[in-house]
Each structure stands twice: as structure tokens, then as C-alpha cells.
Coordinates of C-alpha atoms in Angstrom, one line a residue:
X168 CA 0.0 0.1 0.0
X169 CA 1.4 3.5 -0.8
X170 CA 2.5 5.3 2.2
X171 CA 2.0 9.1 2.1
X172 CA 4.0 11.5 4.1
X173 CA 2.4 14.0 6.6
X174 CA 2.7 17.8 6.4
X175 CA 6.2 19.1 6.3
X176 CA 7.1 22.1 8.5
X177 CA 3.4 23.2 8.5
X178 CA 4.1 26.6 9.6
X179 CA 7.8 27.2 8.8
X180 CA 7.5 28.4 5.2
X181 CA 11.1 29.7 5.6
X182 CA 12.4 26.2 6.3
X183 CA 10.7 24.9 3.1
X184 CA 12.2 27.7 1.1
X185 CA 15.7 26.7 2.0
X186 CA 15.0 23.1 1.1
X187 CA 13.7 24.4 -2.2
X188 CA 17.0 26.0 -2.9
X189 CA 18.9 23.1 -1.8
X190 CA 17.1 21.1 -4.4
X191 CA 18.1 23.4 -7.1
X192 CA 14.5 24.4 -8.0
X193 CA 13.2 27.0 -10.1
X194 CA 15.2 30.3 -9.8
X195 CA 12.1 32.4 -9.2
X196 CA 12.3 30.8 -5.8
X197 CA 16.0 31.3 -5.3
X198 CA 15.3 35.0 -6.1
X199 CA 13.5 35.0 -2.6
X200 CA 9.9 35.1 -4.1
X201 CA 9.0 32.5 -1.6
X202 CA 10.0 34.8 1.3
X203 CA 7.1 37.2 0.1
X204 CA 4.2 35.1 1.0
X205 CA 2.8 37.7 3.0
X206 CA -0.4 37.6 5.4
X207 CA -2.6 40.4 6.1
X208 CA -4.2 42.7 8.8
X209 CA -7.6 43.9 7.9
X210 CA -9.2 46.8 9.8
X211 CA -12.1 45.4 11.7
X212 CA -15.5 47.0 12.2
X213 CA -15.6 46.6 16.0
X214 CA -12.9 48.0 18.1
X215 CA -12.2 45.0 20.3
X216 CA -11.3 42.9 17.3
X217 CA -8.5 42.4 15.0
X218 CA -8.7 40.6 11.6
X219 CA -5.6 38.6 10.6
X220 CA -5.1 36.5 7.4
X221 CA -2.4 33.8 7.4
X222 CA -1.1 31.7 4.7
X223 CA -0.3 28.1 5.5
X224 CA 0.8 25.1 3.3
X225 CA -1.9 23.0 1.9
X226 CA -0.2 19.6 3.1
X227 CA 0.9 16.7 1.0
X228 CA 1.1 17.4 -2.6
X229 CA 0.8 14.9 -5.3
X230 CA 3.1 15.9 -8.4
X231 CA 2.3 14.1 -11.5
X232 CA 4.4 15.0 -14.6
X233 CA 5.0 14.3 -18.2
X234 CA 8.0 12.9 -20.1
X235 CA 9.3 16.1 -21.8
X236 CA 11.3 18.1 -19.6
X237 CA 11.3 15.4 -17.1
X238 CA 13.7 17.3 -14.6
X239 CA 12.2 20.8 -15.3
X240 CA 8.4 19.6 -15.0
X241 CA 9.3 18.3 -11.6
X242 CA 11.4 21.1 -10.0
X243 CA 8.9 23.8 -11.2
X244 CA 6.2 22.2 -9.1
X245 CA 8.2 20.7 -6.3
X246 CA 10.0 24.1 -6.0
X247 CA 6.8 25.8 -5.1
X248 CA 5.7 23.1 -2.8
X249 CA 8.6 22.9 -0.6
X250 CA 9.0 26.6 -0.5
X251 CA 5.3 26.7 0.8
X252 CA 6.0 24.1 3.4
X253 CA 4.5 21.0 1.6
X254 CA 5.9 17.6 1.3
X255 CA 5.6 16.0 -2.2
X256 CA 4.9 12.7 -3.8
X257 CA 6.2 12.7 -7.3
X258 CA 4.7 10.2 -9.9
X259 CA 6.9 10.7 -13.0
X260 CA 6.0 9.6 -16.6
X261 CA 6.5 6.0 -17.4
X262 CA 8.8 6.9 -20.2
X263 CA 11.2 8.9 -18.0
X264 CA 11.3 7.9 -14.4
X265 CA 15.3 8.0 -13.8
X266 CA 15.3 11.9 -13.8
X267 CA 12.8 11.7 -10.8
X268 CA 15.0 9.2 -9.1
X269 CA 18.0 11.4 -9.7
X270 CA 16.4 14.1 -8.2
X271 CA 15.6 12.1 -5.1
X272 CA 19.2 11.2 -4.9
X273 CA 20.3 14.7 -5.0
X274 CA 17.6 15.6 -2.5
X275 CA 19.3 12.9 -0.1
X276 CA 22.7 14.1 -0.8
X277 CA 21.6 17.8 0.2
X278 CA 20.3 16.7 3.3
X279 CA 16.5 17.1 2.7
X280 CA 14.8 15.0 5.5
X281 CA 13.4 11.6 4.5
X282 CA 9.6 11.7 3.7
X283 CA 9.8 15.3 2.0
X284 CA 10.6 14.6 -1.5
X285 CA 9.1 11.1 -2.6
X286 CA 9.0 9.4 -5.9
X287 CA 6.6 6.7 -7.0
X288 CA 7.7 5.2 -10.3
X289 CA 5.4 2.8 -12.0
X290 CA 4.9 0.8 -15.3
X291 CA 2.5 2.2 -18.1
X292 CA 0.2 -0.7 -17.0
X293 CA 0.0 0.6 -13.3
X294 CA -0.1 4.4 -14.2
X295 CA -3.9 4.7 -14.1
X296 CA -4.1 2.9 -10.8
X297 CA -1.4 4.8 -9.0
X298 CA -2.9 8.2 -10.5
X299 CA -6.2 7.2 -8.9
X300 CA -4.7 6.5 -5.6
X301 CA -2.9 9.8 -5.4
X302 CA -6.2 11.7 -6.4
X303 CA -8.5 9.6 -3.9
X304 CA -6.4 9.0 -0.7
X305 CA -7.7 11.6 1.9
X306 CA -4.0 12.4 3.0
X307 CA -3.1 14.0 -0.2
X308 CA -4.4 17.7 -0.1
X309 CA -3.2 18.8 -3.7
X310 CA -2.9 17.5 -7.1
X311 CA -0.4 19.2 -9.6
X312 CA -0.7 17.6 -13.2
X313 CA 0.9 18.5 -16.2
X314 CA -0.2 16.5 -19.3
X315 CA -2.8 15.7 -21.7
X316 CA -6.3 17.3 -21.5
X317 CA -7.9 13.8 -21.4
X318 CA -5.8 12.5 -18.5
X319 CA -6.6 15.9 -16.6
X320 CA -10.2 15.3 -16.8
X321 CA -9.8 11.7 -15.3
X322 CA -7.6 13.1 -12.4
X323 CA -10.2 15.8 -11.8
X324 CA -13.0 13.3 -11.5
X325 CA -11.0 11.3 -9.1
X326 CA -10.0 14.4 -7.0
X327 CA -13.7 15.6 -6.8
X328 CA -14.3 13.0 -4.4
X329 CA -12.4 14.5 -1.6
X330 CA -12.6 18.1 -3.0
X331 CA -8.7 18.4 -3.3
X332 CA -7.1 21.5 -4.5
X333 CA -5.9 20.9 -8.1
X334 CA -3.7 22.8 -10.7
X335 CA -3.5 21.5 -14.1
X336 CA -1.4 22.4 -17.1
X337 CA -3.1 20.6 -20.0
X338 CA -2.8 20.2 -23.8
X339 CA -2.3 23.2 -26.2
X340 CA -3.1 23.9 -29.7
X341 CA -1.1 27.1 -30.0
X342 CA -1.9 29.6 -33.0
X343 CA 1.0 31.7 -34.5
X344 CA -0.5 34.6 -36.4
X345 CA 1.6 36.6 -39.0
X346 CA -0.2 39.6 -40.1
X347 CA 0.9 41.6 -43.2
X348 CA 2.5 44.4 -41.2
X349 CA 5.0 41.9 -39.6
X350 CA 8.7 41.9 -40.0
X351 CA 8.8 38.6 -42.1
X352 CA 12.3 37.7 -41.2
X353 CA 11.7 38.2 -37.4
X354 CA 8.5 36.2 -37.7
X355 CA 10.4 33.4 -39.4
X356 CA 13.1 33.3 -36.7
X357 CA 10.2 33.2 -34.1
X358 CA 8.4 30.5 -35.9
X359 CA 11.6 28.3 -36.2
X360 CA 11.9 28.6 -32.3
X361 CA 8.6 28.3 -31.4
X362 CA 7.6 25.2 -33.6
X363 CA 10.7 23.2 -33.5
X364 CA 11.7 23.6 -30.0
X365 CA 12.4 20.0 -28.7
X366 CA 11.4 18.7 -32.1
X367 CA 7.9 20.1 -31.6
X368 CA 7.2 18.4 -28.4
X369 CA 6.3 20.9 -26.0
X370 CA 2.7 22.0 -24.8
X371 CA 3.4 25.6 -26.1
X372 CA 4.9 24.6 -29.4
X373 CA 3.1 26.3 -32.3
X374 CA 0.6 23.9 -33.9
X375 CA -1.1 26.2 -36.4
X376 CA 0.5 28.9 -38.4
X377 CA -1.9 31.4 -39.6
X378 CA -0.4 33.9 -42.3
X379 CA -2.2 36.7 -44.0
X380 CA -2.5 36.8 -47.7
X381 CA -0.3 39.7 -48.5
X382 CA 3.1 38.2 -47.1
X383 CA 1.9 34.5 -47.2
X384 CA 4.1 33.3 -50.1
X385 CA 7.1 35.3 -48.9
X386 CA 6.8 33.8 -45.4
X387 CA 6.4 30.3 -46.5
X388 CA 9.5 30.7 -48.9
X389 CA 11.7 32.1 -46.2
X390 CA 10.5 29.6 -43.5
X391 CA 11.2 26.6 -45.7
X392 CA 14.9 27.9 -46.4
X393 CA 15.4 28.4 -42.5
X394 CA 14.2 25.1 -41.9
X395 CA 16.4 23.5 -44.5
X396 CA 19.4 25.7 -43.5
X397 CA 19.3 26.0 -39.8
X398 CA 17.7 22.6 -38.4
X399 CA 19.6 19.4 -38.3
X400 CA 18.2 16.2 -37.2
X401 CA 20.6 13.8 -35.3
X402 CA 22.0 12.4 -32.0
X403 CA 21.8 14.6 -29.0
X404 CA 25.5 13.9 -28.3
X405 CA 26.3 15.7 -31.5
X406 CA 26.9 19.5 -30.7
X407 CA 25.7 20.5 -34.2
X408 CA 22.2 18.6 -33.6
X409 CA 19.1 20.8 -33.5
X410 CA 16.4 18.1 -33.8
X411 CA 16.3 14.7 -31.8
X412 CA 14.0 11.8 -32.2
X413 CA 10.4 11.7 -30.9
X414 CA 9.7 10.2 -27.8
X415 CA 8.3 6.9 -29.3
X416 CA 6.9 4.9 -32.2
X417 CA 3.2 6.3 -31.5
X418 CA 4.4 9.8 -31.7
X419 CA 5.9 9.2 -35.0
X420 CA 2.9 7.6 -36.3
X421 CA 0.7 10.6 -35.1
X422 CA 2.8 13.0 -37.3
X423 CA 2.4 10.7 -40.4
X424 CA -1.1 10.4 -39.8
X425 CA -1.5 14.3 -39.6
X426 CA 0.6 14.8 -42.9
X427 CA -1.2 12.1 -44.9
X428 CA -4.7 13.5 -44.0
X429 CA -3.6 16.9 -44.8
X430 CA -2.1 15.9 -48.2
X431 CA -5.2 13.7 -49.1
X432 CA -7.2 16.9 -48.9
X433 CA -5.2 19.1 -50.8
X434 CA -2.2 20.3 -48.6
X435 CA 1.3 20.6 -50.1
X436 CA 4.5 19.4 -48.5
X437 CA 7.0 22.6 -48.9
X438 CA 9.7 20.6 -47.1
X439 CA 10.2 17.3 -45.2
X440 CA 7.2 15.2 -44.8
X441 CA 8.7 11.7 -44.0
X442 CA 10.7 9.6 -41.6
X443 CA 14.3 10.7 -41.5
X444 CA 17.0 8.4 -42.9
X445 CA 18.2 7.9 -39.4
X446 CA 15.4 5.7 -38.8
X447 CA 13.6 4.7 -35.5
X448 CA 11.9 7.8 -33.9
X449 CA 13.6 10.4 -36.3
X450 CA 11.5 12.5 -38.4
X451 CA 12.0 15.3 -40.9
X452 CA 11.2 18.9 -39.8
X453 CA 8.0 19.3 -42.2
X454 CA 6.3 22.4 -43.4
X455 CA 2.7 22.2 -45.3
X456 CA 1.0 24.8 -47.2
X457 CA -2.6 25.1 -48.7
X458 CA -3.7 23.9 -45.2
X459 CA -7.4 24.3 -44.3
X460 CA -9.2 24.2 -40.9
X461 CA -10.8 20.9 -41.9
X462 CA -7.6 19.1 -41.5
X463 CA -6.4 17.0 -38.5
X464 CA -3.2 18.9 -38.2
X465 CA -5.3 22.1 -37.4
X466 CA -7.7 20.4 -35.3
X467 CA -5.5 18.3 -32.9
X468 CA -2.1 18.9 -31.1
X469 CA 0.3 17.2 -33.2
X470 CA 3.2 17.2 -30.7
X471 CA 6.0 16.8 -33.3
X472 CA 7.9 18.7 -36.2
X473 CA 5.0 19.7 -38.3
X474 CA 4.1 23.2 -39.2
X475 CA 0.9 23.6 -41.2
X476 CA 0.2 27.1 -42.6
X477 CA -3.3 28.4 -43.3
X478 CA -3.7 31.5 -45.3
X479 CA -6.2 34.0 -44.1
X480 CA -7.7 37.5 -45.3
X481 CA -8.7 39.6 -42.3
X482 CA -7.7 40.3 -38.7
X483 CA -11.3 39.0 -37.4
X484 CA -10.9 35.7 -39.5
X485 CA -7.5 34.9 -38.1
X486 CA -9.0 35.5 -34.4
X487 CA -11.9 33.3 -34.9
X488 CA -9.7 30.6 -36.5
X489 CA -7.4 31.1 -33.5
X490 CA -10.0 30.9 -30.9
X491 CA -12.1 28.1 -32.4
X492 CA -10.2 25.3 -30.1
X493 CA -11.5 24.3 -27.0
X494 CA -7.9 24.7 -25.3
X495 CA -5.9 27.8 -24.8
X496 CA -2.6 27.5 -23.5
X497 CA -0.3 29.8 -25.6
X498 CA -0.5 31.8 -28.7
X499 CA 1.7 34.1 -30.7
X500 CA 1.4 36.7 -33.1
X501 CA 3.7 39.1 -35.4
X502 CA 2.6 42.7 -36.1
X503 CA 4.1 46.2 -36.2
X504 CA 0.7 48.1 -35.8
X505 CA 0.5 49.1 -32.3
X506 CA -3.3 49.2 -32.3
X507 CA -3.6 45.6 -33.7
X508 CA -1.1 44.4 -31.2
X509 CA -3.4 45.6 -28.2
X510 CA -6.5 44.2 -30.1
X511 CA -5.3 40.8 -30.8
X512 CA -3.4 40.3 -27.4
X513 CA -6.7 41.0 -25.6
X514 CA -8.8 39.0 -27.9
X515 CA -6.7 35.8 -28.1
X516 CA -8.2 33.1 -25.9
X517 CA -5.1 31.9 -24.3
X518 CA -3.1 32.2 -21.0
X519 CA 0.2 33.1 -22.5
X520 CA 0.8 35.5 -25.7
X521 CA 3.9 36.0 -27.4
X522 CA 3.9 39.5 -29.4
X523 CA 6.9 39.4 -31.8
X524 CA 8.2 36.6 -29.7
X525 CA 8.3 33.0 -30.4
X526 CA 9.5 31.7 -26.9
X527 CA 7.5 33.1 -23.9
X528 CA 8.5 30.6 -21.0
X529 CA 10.5 32.1 -18.0
X530 CA 10.6 31.5 -14.5
X531 CA 9.5 35.1 -13.6
X532 CA 6.2 34.8 -15.5
X533 CA 2.9 32.9 -14.7
X534 CA 2.7 29.8 -16.8
X535 CA -0.7 28.3 -17.4
X536 CA -3.8 28.3 -19.7
X537 CA -7.6 28.9 -20.0
X538 CA -10.5 26.7 -21.2
X539 CA -9.6 23.1 -21.4
X540 CA -5.9 23.9 -21.1
X541 CA -5.9 23.9 -17.4
X542 CA -6.6 25.5 -13.9
X543 CA -4.0 27.6 -11.9
X544 CA -0.5 28.9 -12.8
X545 CA 3.1 28.0 -12.1
X546 CA 6.2 30.1 -11.8
X547 CA 6.4 33.7 -10.9
X548 CA 5.0 35.1 -7.6
X549 CA 1.7 33.5 -8.4
X550 CA 3.1 29.9 -8.5
X551 CA 3.5 29.5 -4.7
X552 CA -0.3 30.5 -4.1
X553 CA -1.2 27.1 -5.6
X554 CA 0.3 25.3 -2.5
X555 CA -1.1 27.8 0.2
X556 CA -4.2 28.1 2.0
X557 CA -5.6 31.4 3.5
X558 CA -6.8 31.3 7.1
X559 CA -8.8 34.1 8.7
X560 CA -8.1 34.6 12.3
X561 CA -10.8 36.8 14.2
X562 CA -9.0 37.8 17.2
X563 CA -11.6 39.3 19.9
X564 CA -11.9 40.4 23.4
X565 CA -9.3 43.2 23.2

């Protein structure tokens, strides 16, 4: 039976902060944001009373993480949890358990007390059962999950039984809009970074490119040249490599399925389009044109090195296409029109917007989405709030 730890340093947030630093967690906590978990004193209506507000750790936090960025996904969550004064039980992805175990060894070497940082690796066959235990056990007060929307919905149902605190960073379907006023060269550079980071296997990678008709052809031509000249598929041990393999055969098959579906409906392969000559899970960085919103690659998150380009006419059309998804994690657009920048940034239904920027992640900024892309935020000064409860204390008889 899974044994769960009790609350760690329940009222000693500073102690948890020190341990978070020791574990080498997100630098937002090393920069002492955790020391700013301030309470409050509120003026009372009665003269003989004082109203105090305290922030206390929620308790045991279950951390369920995906396979991509297997160390960063864990430390971003664990850093906030430990800084708040919580213990953690980490359930790493079945594909990447060793990073979580290595962090456990580092925690031991750093002197973090036993029972504070716990790891529960499991097989793919047991993942659902372990996830259910973590979500239903009354000793667990908080669930933090990063992964697919489908899995997140299952975990939410399990957590509802004991009304647990939850924060979830779920699937994305990021649009990347290039308006006629954009600096095309900058847009191409941003597109390359946003799409092909980690071979397209991140939740904030662009999944749909929307390019206005006035610059469409020029953007596609320059984007194709950049893909062919700047990206190199190969071993991660080779310093010249920019694109590694996909995580498994299933991921490769999904990219192929999206390309085949698009081509069957009239899309054109501008560059790439097939498995790489290296074999196994390597796939060529691919660019498609003549793409429509009816194709799978614009309806589902590909999670691979596939860039489909849709041509649009008006700003309103681009916004409508971008917001048609039931998820809203990240979105990007390029424009040099100040009025348009404000309009589009406010209208995009996503939790994070990159304006003339293809990479938005940073420890100083709140990371998370809206709609079916999740609940809550990680990182920044807001991230630690996910692991804290607010307690109101009425001090009377004064």
C-alpha cells in the first residue's frame, strides 16, 4: 500500500524555502519570491477585534509530470511546494522515471529529510491505478498535473471525491499569426524557435500557423529555407544537432497520420514530410502549405515537427480561427501595428501571448492556460499560491 507523508514544516515556510533552494529548484524561488508569502491585517468594524490573514501550506502535494522536460517539470512544481512548506509525492511519466529518481538522490545528498521528497515510479500498465490512488487518498491535499487534457479530466474526477486542490497544465493547440504588417524575417525566426523546440514536443509549441495573404508566399518561402538551412536532425550527443528523435513510435505515427490526412485533402509538402533516414523515431522537420481548418493537423495537437500554414484574409478571420479551439494555453502573433497588437493580445483566448516573440516561458512569468488547457498557474510570484491556504483569524476580546 502506498504510504504518504504528513505535512512538512506546517508553519515554517522559511524552512521549506531553504530546502527548495537546496534541491536546485526554479530560480524564481532562489530569487526569494518564497519569502514574500505575506499575510495581512484587515481593519475590523469592532474596536475590540483584530482581523488577521495567514497563509499556510495545503499539506501533502501529489506531483504528476509528463515525459518532456522530465527534470524541469518536476522542479518547477516541487520548488513551489517545498517553499510553501509542503511535502511531495512525485509520480513521473512512465517513459522518463530516472530523472525523478536522480532528483531524489540529489535531495538525499543535500540533506533534505526523508519523507519530504518522495518518488513513486510505475509501469505504463499501473499508471492509471497509481494516479487514482494519489487523487483519492484523503492524506493528499493537492494535485498538480501536467499532461494531456484527456488525462487531466480523469484526474479531476478522481480528485472531486475529496474536493482536493488541483492545478493542471493541460494540452495546447497554439496559433501563430503573422499579419501583413509583420517583420517577416523576425516572424520566421520566431516560428522556427516556437515550432521546432524539442522537435515540436512541448505544450506551448506552435501547432497552427496563420499567415495573412499579403505576405503568405514570402513567409512560406523564407520559412522553408530556414528549416532546411538551420535545423539538423541527429544524435543529442552531437553538438551540431538541433532536432532529436520523437519520444516513441506512437508519436511518429501521429505526425505521419496528420501529414497524410492533410495531403489527401489538398495540402502541399513544402519541405520534409517523412521519416528521417536515421530511422527509428527520427522525423524530418516538415512544412505544409495550402492547409485548411478541416484537416486533422489544425484540429488536434500534433506534438511533433510539423508546421501547417493556413492563409487568411482579415484580422477578424484569424482571431476566429485561433479561438475556435476548446483549449487555450499559448498563442503568438507578429505585427508592427500598435493598435492591432493591443486588439489581438486582448482577444486571443489563451493564458500566455507572445507578441513578436516565439518563446514565452520564463521563471518570472505565470505559466498556464484557460479553457480546457488547465487550472491555475506555475512560476512567478503566483506559483506558490497554488500550495497555500488562506486562513482568517478573528482575534476578539481586546
